[in-house]
mmCIF file of C-alpha atoms in Angstrom:
data_model
loop_
_atom_site.group_PDB
_atom_site.id
_atom_site.type_symbol
_atom_site.label_atom_id
_atom_site.label_comp_id
_atom_site.label_asym_id
_atom_site.label_seq_id
_atom_site.Cartn_x
_atom_site.Cartn_y
_atom_site.Cartn_z
ATOM 1 C CA MET A 18 -53.848 -0.979 7.119
ATOM 2 C CA ASP A 19 -51.972 -2.655 4.414
ATOM 3 C CA LYS A 20 -48.533 -1.763 5.777
ATOM 4 C CA SER A 21 -46.592 -3.935 8.298
ATOM 5 C CA LEU A 22 -45.353 -2.213 11.719
ATOM 6 C CA ASP A 23 -41.983 -2.121 9.848
ATOM 7 C CA GLU A 24 -42.828 -0.532 7.029
ATOM 8 C CA ILE A 25 -44.757 2.646 9.106
ATOM 9 C CA VAL A 26 -41.475 2.347 11.648
ATOM 10 C CA ALA A 27 -39.210 2.515 7.934
ATOM 11 C CA ALA A 28 -41.422 5.116 6.898
ATOM 12 C CA THR A 29 -41.467 7.629 9.445
ATOM 13 C CA ARG A 30 -37.625 7.739 9.456
ATOM 14 C CA ALA A 31 -37.574 8.528 5.789
ATOM 15 C CA ASP A 32 -39.636 11.498 6.616
ATOM 16 C CA LYS A 33 -38.025 12.611 9.711
ATOM 17 C CA HIS A 34 -35.160 13.140 7.828
ATOM 18 C CA THR A 35 -36.290 15.033 5.157
ATOM 19 C CA LYS A 36 -36.259 19.498 5.677
ATOM 20 C CA ARG A 37 -39.611 20.979 6.773
ATOM 21 C CA GLY A 38 -40.892 23.301 4.322
ATOM 22 C CA ALA A 39 -38.125 22.205 1.360
ATOM 23 C CA GLY A 40 -40.903 22.762 -0.774
ATOM 24 C CA ARG A 41 -41.673 26.176 -0.080
ATOM 25 C CA ARG A 42 -41.302 29.397 -2.127
ATOM 26 C CA PRO A 43 -38.831 31.742 -0.289
ATOM 27 C CA ASN A 44 -41.175 34.991 -1.815
ATOM 28 C CA SER A 45 -44.362 33.417 -0.779
ATOM 29 C CA ALA A 46 -47.366 35.897 -0.447
ATOM 30 C CA ARG A 47 -47.326 35.849 3.535
ATOM 31 C CA ALA A 48 -43.568 36.670 3.388
ATOM 32 C CA GLN A 49 -44.283 39.827 1.133
ATOM 33 C CA VAL A 50 -47.025 41.201 3.430
ATOM 34 C CA LEU A 51 -46.058 40.229 6.682
ATOM 35 C CA GLY A 52 -42.369 40.782 6.139
ATOM 36 C CA THR A 53 -39.226 38.261 7.502
ATOM 37 C CA ALA A 54 -38.917 37.719 10.621
ATOM 38 C CA GLY A 55 -35.954 39.559 12.031
ATOM 39 C CA ALA A 56 -34.008 38.878 15.758
ATOM 40 C CA SER A 57 -37.133 39.625 18.375
ATOM 41 C CA PRO A 58 -36.726 42.333 20.514
ATOM 42 C CA VAL A 59 -35.505 40.727 23.257
ATOM 43 C CA VAL A 60 -32.650 39.022 20.802
ATOM 44 C CA LYS A 61 -31.612 42.646 19.814
ATOM 45 C CA ALA A 62 -32.002 44.168 23.458
ATOM 46 C CA ARG A 63 -29.390 41.367 25.217
ATOM 47 C CA ALA A 64 -26.906 41.804 22.178
ATOM 48 C CA ALA A 65 -26.913 45.789 22.543
ATOM 49 C CA ALA A 66 -26.354 44.854 26.817
ATOM 50 C CA ALA A 67 -23.580 42.711 25.491
ATOM 51 C CA VAL A 68 -22.282 45.198 23.345
ATOM 52 C CA LYS A 69 -22.182 47.700 26.330
ATOM 53 C CA THR A 70 -20.788 45.556 28.585
ATOM 54 C CA ALA A 71 -17.940 43.955 26.408
ATOM 55 C CA SER A 72 -16.532 47.602 26.587
ATOM 56 C CA GLY A 73 -14.274 46.693 29.132
ATOM 57 C CA ALA A 74 -15.368 49.036 31.946
ATOM 58 C CA PRO A 75 -17.309 48.023 34.659
ATOM 59 C CA GLN A 76 -21.264 48.457 35.266
ATOM 60 C CA PRO A 77 -21.830 50.878 38.045
ATOM 61 C CA VAL A 78 -23.859 48.248 40.180
ATOM 62 C CA GLU A 79 -25.882 49.085 43.629
ATOM 63 C CA LYS A 80 -26.398 45.463 45.408
ATOM 64 C CA ILE A 81 -23.864 43.226 46.317
ATOM 65 C CA VAL A 82 -23.911 39.625 48.015
ATOM 66 C CA VAL A 83 -21.511 39.021 51.326
ATOM 67 C CA SER A 84 -21.038 35.337 52.185
ATOM 68 C CA ASN A 85 -19.071 33.127 54.111
ATOM 69 C CA LEU A 86 -19.765 35.607 57.190
ATOM 70 C CA PRO A 87 -20.032 33.803 60.765
ATOM 71 C CA ASN A 88 -22.761 32.675 61.837
ATOM 72 C CA ASP A 89 -22.820 35.232 64.901
ATOM 73 C CA VAL A 90 -22.799 38.155 62.617
ATOM 74 C CA ASN A 91 -26.262 39.954 62.154
ATOM 75 C CA GLU A 92 -27.418 42.670 60.353
ATOM 76 C CA ALA A 93 -26.450 45.616 62.367
ATOM 77 C CA GLN A 94 -23.066 45.001 62.072
ATOM 78 C CA VAL A 95 -23.231 44.533 58.257
ATOM 79 C CA LYS A 96 -24.995 47.630 57.665
ATOM 80 C CA GLU A 97 -22.279 49.505 59.882
ATOM 81 C CA LEU A 98 -19.339 48.394 58.533
ATOM 82 C CA PHE A 99 -20.252 48.778 54.787
ATOM 83 C CA GLN A 100 -22.040 52.144 55.581
ATOM 84 C CA THR A 101 -18.979 53.245 57.463
ATOM 85 C CA THR A 102 -16.391 52.344 54.981
ATOM 86 C CA VAL A 103 -18.639 52.445 51.405
ATOM 87 C CA GLY A 104 -21.845 54.665 52.001
ATOM 88 C CA PRO A 105 -25.226 54.982 52.970
ATOM 89 C CA LEU A 106 -27.144 51.423 52.601
ATOM 90 C CA ARG A 107 -30.968 51.620 51.095
ATOM 91 C CA GLU A 108 -31.129 47.761 52.810
ATOM 92 C CA VAL A 109 -29.171 45.206 54.195
ATOM 93 C CA ASN A 110 -30.843 41.194 54.431
ATOM 94 C CA LEU A 111 -29.140 38.752 56.285
ATOM 95 C CA HIS A 112 -30.086 35.099 54.905
ATOM 96 C CA TYR A 113 -31.576 32.279 57.413
ATOM 97 C CA ASP A 114 -32.571 28.860 57.001
ATOM 98 C CA ALA A 115 -35.453 27.160 57.909
ATOM 99 C CA ASN A 116 -34.547 27.023 61.934
ATOM 100 C CA GLY A 117 -33.625 30.596 61.862
ATOM 101 C CA ARG A 118 -29.969 30.349 61.546
ATOM 102 C CA SER A 119 -28.436 32.440 59.684
ATOM 103 C CA LYS A 120 -26.799 30.902 56.621
ATOM 104 C CA GLY A 121 -23.685 33.297 56.353
ATOM 105 C CA VAL A 122 -24.591 35.071 53.472
ATOM 106 C CA ALA A 123 -25.979 38.793 53.029
ATOM 107 C CA SER A 124 -27.372 41.134 51.000
ATOM 108 C CA VAL A 125 -26.599 45.061 50.688
ATOM 109 C CA ILE A 126 -27.717 47.729 48.765
ATOM 110 C CA PHE A 127 -26.470 50.847 48.344
ATOM 111 C CA GLN A 128 -27.851 54.072 47.613
ATOM 112 C CA LYS A 129 -25.866 55.283 45.293
ATOM 113 C CA LYS A 130 -24.947 52.456 42.119
ATOM 114 C CA GLY A 131 -20.701 52.860 42.140
ATOM 115 C CA ASP A 132 -20.671 51.856 46.020
ATOM 116 C CA GLY A 133 -21.363 48.283 45.181
ATOM 117 C CA ASN A 134 -18.196 48.290 43.039
ATOM 118 C CA LYS A 135 -16.378 50.110 45.280
ATOM 119 C CA ALA A 136 -17.548 47.415 48.320
ATOM 120 C CA TYR A 137 -16.331 45.073 45.873
ATOM 121 C CA GLN A 138 -13.246 46.260 45.065
ATOM 122 C CA GLN A 139 -12.440 46.985 48.667
ATOM 123 C CA TYR A 140 -13.930 43.513 50.473
ATOM 124 C CA ASN A 141 -13.397 41.027 47.764
ATOM 125 C CA ASN A 142 -11.451 37.730 48.871
ATOM 126 C CA ARG A 143 -10.404 39.318 51.978
ATOM 127 C CA LEU A 144 -10.971 38.730 55.988
ATOM 128 C CA ILE A 145 -13.069 41.286 57.355
ATOM 129 C CA ASP A 146 -12.939 39.845 61.153
ATOM 130 C CA GLY A 147 -9.505 38.531 62.370
ATOM 131 C CA SER A 148 -11.730 36.123 64.524
#
């Protein structure tokens, strides 16, 4: 160790500011054999999905989350409401805390994909029960 700590720190800082791989040739043998790395399949799929959803038409959904429910509402009441006004249901889950009290949030899964959109348009920001 013939360098002081200050010289080592200064040299380390100078090394961090240089670009890695600056001395590499752009057409290395590895790049010629394997090709250059493009976007991963995940990135390509996300970009394609973004283009589809950017068309303006909402995607048909089958699941909605209903929140701000009163504590005395049960799954049967939620099921009855959406089944009679929107369409057939696959599943209704009311969320509870550790003590068994309702959190006021329910997940509703419809059998048909477009029924989620229909329920959203019909009930979003609306009071269901006047009490």
